[in-house]
Structure formats: structure tokens, C-alpha cells
PDB file of C-alpha atoms in Angstrom:
ATOM      1  CA  MET A   1     108.155  82.200 111.018  1.00 78.00           C
ATOM      2  CA  SER A   2     106.762  80.550 108.561  1.00 83.00           C
ATOM      3  CA  LEU A   3     109.990  79.057 107.291  1.00 87.00           C
ATOM      4  CA  ASN A   4     109.766  77.858 111.179  1.00 86.00           C
ATOM      5  CA  LEU A   5     113.037  79.764 111.961  1.00 89.00           C
ATOM      6  CA  GLU A   6     111.278  81.714 114.869  1.00 88.00           C
ATOM      7  CA  GLN A   7     114.472  81.462 117.001  1.00 91.00           C
ATOM      8  CA  TYR A   8     115.831  83.808 115.214  1.00 89.00           C
ATOM      9  CA  VAL A   9     113.145  86.687 115.510  1.00 88.00           C
ATOM     10  CA  ASN A  10     114.688  88.660 118.185  1.00 88.00           C
ATOM     11  CA  GLU A  11     118.078  88.633 117.068  1.00 88.00           C
ATOM     12  CA  PHE A  12     116.778  90.001 113.260  1.00 88.00           C
ATOM     13  CA  SER A  13     114.306  92.397 115.414  1.00 89.00           C
ATOM     14  CA  ALA A  14     117.230  93.364 117.883  1.00 91.00           C
ATOM     15  CA  GLN A  15     119.305  94.070 114.484  1.00 90.00           C
ATOM     16  CA  ASN A  16     116.669  96.224 113.069  1.00 90.00           C
ATOM     17  CA  ILE A  17     116.672  93.641 110.007  1.00 89.00           C
ATOM     18  CA  ASN A  18     113.597  94.797 107.827  1.00 87.00           C
ATOM     19  CA  GLY A  19     112.829  93.544 104.292  1.00 84.00           C
ATOM     20  CA  GLU A  20     115.578  96.061 102.544  1.00 86.00           C
ATOM     21  CA  HIS A  21     118.224  94.628 104.958  1.00 89.00           C
ATOM     22  CA  LEU A  22     116.851  91.030 104.614  1.00 87.00           C
ATOM     23  CA  LEU A  23     117.855  90.940 101.087  1.00 89.00           C
ATOM     24  CA  GLN A  24     121.320  92.155 101.348  1.00 90.00           C
ATOM     25  CA  LEU A  25     122.137  89.250 103.503  1.00 90.00           C
ATOM     26  CA  ASP A  26     124.639  86.484 102.767  1.00 91.00           C
ATOM     27  CA  GLY A  27     125.909  83.303 104.408  1.00 90.00           C
ATOM     28  CA  SER A  28     128.371  85.628 106.485  1.00 92.00           C
ATOM     29  CA  LYS A  29     125.956  88.014 107.739  1.00 91.00           C
ATOM     30  CA  LEU A  30     123.667  85.564 108.455  1.00 92.00           C
ATOM     31  CA  LYS A  31     126.270  83.562 110.770  1.00 92.00           C
ATOM     32  CA  ALA A  32     126.878  86.840 112.526  1.00 90.00           C
ATOM     33  CA  LEU A  33     123.325  87.319 113.525  1.00 89.00           C
ATOM     34  CA  GLY A  34     123.487  84.255 115.542  1.00 89.00           C
ATOM     35  CA  MET A  35     122.178  81.941 112.534  1.00 91.00           C
ATOM     36  CA  THR A  36     125.097  79.111 113.451  1.00 91.00           C
ATOM     37  CA  SER A  37     122.825  75.983 111.368  1.00 93.00           C
ATOM     38  CA  SER A  38     123.828  75.957 108.005  1.00 94.00           C
ATOM     39  CA  GLN A  39     120.965  74.078 107.084  1.00 95.00           C
ATOM     40  CA  ASP A  40     118.910  77.391 108.732  1.00 94.00           C
ATOM     41  CA  ARG A  41     121.354  79.665 106.616  1.00 94.00           C
ATOM     42  CA  ALA A  42     120.969  77.326 103.463  1.00 94.00           C
ATOM     43  CA  ILE A  43     116.770  77.797 103.851  1.00 94.00           C
ATOM     44  CA  ILE A  44     117.076  81.482 104.634  1.00 93.00           C
ATOM     45  CA  LYS A  45     119.351  81.794 101.039  1.00 93.00           C
ATOM     46  CA  LYS A  46     117.133  79.979  99.184  1.00 94.00           C
ATOM     47  CA  LYS A  47     114.016  81.904 100.290  1.00 93.00           C
ATOM     48  CA  LEU A  48     115.942  85.082  99.767  1.00 92.00           C
ATOM     49  CA  LYS A  49     116.874  84.247  96.273  1.00 94.00           C
ATOM     50  CA  GLU A  50     113.248  83.403  95.430  1.00 94.00           C
ATOM     51  CA  MET A  51     112.234  86.564  96.561  1.00 91.00           C
ATOM     52  CA  LYS A  52     115.002  88.638  94.421  1.00 92.00           C
ATOM     53  CA  ALA A  53     113.713  86.369  91.677  1.00 95.00           C
ATOM     54  CA  SER A  54     110.528  87.608  92.167  1.00 94.00           C
ATOM     55  CA  LEU A  55     111.237  91.392  93.042  1.00 92.00           C
ATOM     56  CA  GLU A  56     113.252  91.305  89.700  1.00 95.00           C
ATOM     57  CA  LYS A  57     110.255  89.920  87.876  1.00 96.00           C
ATOM     58  CA  ALA A  58     107.829  92.373  89.027  1.00 96.00           C
ATOM     59  CA  ARG A  59     110.406  95.000  88.660  1.00 95.00           C
ATOM     60  CA  LYS A  60     110.664  94.212  84.595  1.00 96.00           C
ATOM     61  CA  ALA A  61     106.977  93.821  84.540  1.00 96.00           C
ATOM     62  CA  GLN A  62     106.506  97.467  85.955  1.00 96.00           C
ATOM     63  CA  GLU A  63     109.009  98.952  83.341  1.00 97.00           C
ATOM     64  CA  LYS A  64     107.348  97.064  80.764  1.00 96.00           C
ATOM     65  CA  MET A  65     104.020  98.758  81.780  1.00 96.00           C
ATOM     66  CA  GLU A  66     105.656 102.051  81.949  1.00 96.00           C
ATOM     67  CA  LYS A  67     106.925 101.559  78.360  1.00 95.00           C
ATOM     68  CA  GLN A  68     103.629 100.577  76.944  1.00 96.00           C
ATOM     69  CA  ARG A  69     102.414 103.772  78.735  1.00 96.00           C
ATOM     70  CA  GLU A  70     104.806 105.869  77.206  1.00 96.00           C
ATOM     71  CA  LYS A  71     104.268 104.802  73.654  1.00 94.00           C
ATOM     72  CA  LEU A  72     100.263 104.996  73.935  1.00 95.00           C
ATOM     73  CA  ARG A  73     100.959 108.443  75.247  1.00 95.00           C
ATOM     74  CA  LYS A  74     102.921 109.549  72.288  1.00 94.00           C
ATOM     75  CA  LYS A  75     100.535 108.020  70.023  1.00 92.00           C
ATOM     76  CA  GLU A  76      97.684 109.898  71.372  1.00 93.00           C
ATOM     77  CA  GLN A  77     100.115 112.926  71.394  1.00 92.00           C
ATOM     78  CA  GLU A  78     100.613 112.342  67.824  1.00 90.00           C
ATOM     79  CA  GLN A  79      97.057 111.430  67.008  1.00 90.00           C
ATOM     80  CA  LEU A  80      96.157 114.967  68.794  1.00 89.00           C
ATOM     81  CA  GLN A  81      98.898 116.985  66.202  1.00 88.00           C
ATOM     82  CA  ARG A  82      97.404 115.391  63.414  1.00 86.00           C
ATOM     83  CA  LYS A  83      93.560 116.336  64.482  1.00 84.00           C
ATOM     84  CA  SER A  84      94.972 119.978  65.265  1.00 85.00           C
ATOM     85  CA  LYS A  85      97.003 119.944  61.576  1.00 82.00           C
ATOM     86  CA  LYS A  86      94.103 118.925  59.831  1.00 80.00           C
ATOM     87  CA  THR A  87      91.532 121.596  61.560  1.00 80.00           C
ATOM     88  CA  ASP A  88      94.244 124.314  60.701  1.00 77.00           C
ATOM     89  CA  LYS A  89      94.275 123.288  57.029  1.00 74.00           C
ATOM     90  CA  SER A  90      90.331 123.419  57.075  1.00 71.00           C
ATOM     91  CA  SER A  91      89.985 126.525  59.052  1.00 62.00           C
ATOM     92  CA  PRO A  92      90.949 128.910  56.570  1.00 56.00           C
ATOM     93  CA  ASP A  93      88.947 126.926  53.534  1.00 52.00           C
ATOM     94  CA  ALA A  94      85.762 127.837  55.744  1.00 48.00           C
ATOM     95  CA  THR A  95      86.855 131.380  56.631  1.00 50.00           C
ATOM     96  CA  GLU A  96      87.575 131.914  52.958  1.00 51.00           C
ATOM     97  CA  GLY A  97      84.045 130.601  51.910  1.00 49.00           C
ATOM     98  CA  THR A  98      82.614 132.943  54.541  1.00 50.00           C
ATOM     99  CA  GLN A  99      84.232 136.151  53.200  1.00 52.00           C
ATOM    100  CA  GLU A 100      83.360 135.547  49.643  1.00 50.00           C
ATOM    101  CA  GLN A 101      79.759 135.601  50.601  1.00 47.00           C
TER     102      GLN A 101
END
């Protein structure tokens, strides 16, 4: 509707074209849905291309964030292991000093 193509809403609805299906449409599938105007198909295809690019950009950003989180998690885990090793090394010394007294 935002593209001023509301004349196709009923057919898209009748065919259960949702967002996921919409992204898979090409020129021939649009034509089969009753979109006879090549200009209308061009508008839809252009918008779909923009949407796919936007989704890909968002997907890459999500992957980048996940990698950063994993890297941070590993770094924190390594720091905890180092602290644990330091604690393990200092514990026997403290115990030995107590035993000697």
C-alpha cells in the first residue's frame, strides 16, 4: 500500500503472501499473481531488492555482535582461569605458613 499498489492486496492476501513469501517472489511469480503491469512489477522488485539488502545488512550486524560477545565471553573466561590459578598458587603458601606456626 505504501507503494500505491493497493490493487494487489486482495490477491496477495488470497494467496497467503506474507513477508517471507514476498521476499522469494520474482517477475514471473508476480505476473502469476495478477500483476500484469511491468512498471508495477519493477517497483515491487526494486523494493524487494532494497529489503533483501537491508535484511542482509542486519544479519551481518547480528553476526558481528555475536562474534564480539563470544570473544568477550572467552576473554572473561580466560581471566577467571588466570585468577583461579593465582589463587591456587597462593593458597598452599598461606596454608604452609599457618602450619609452621
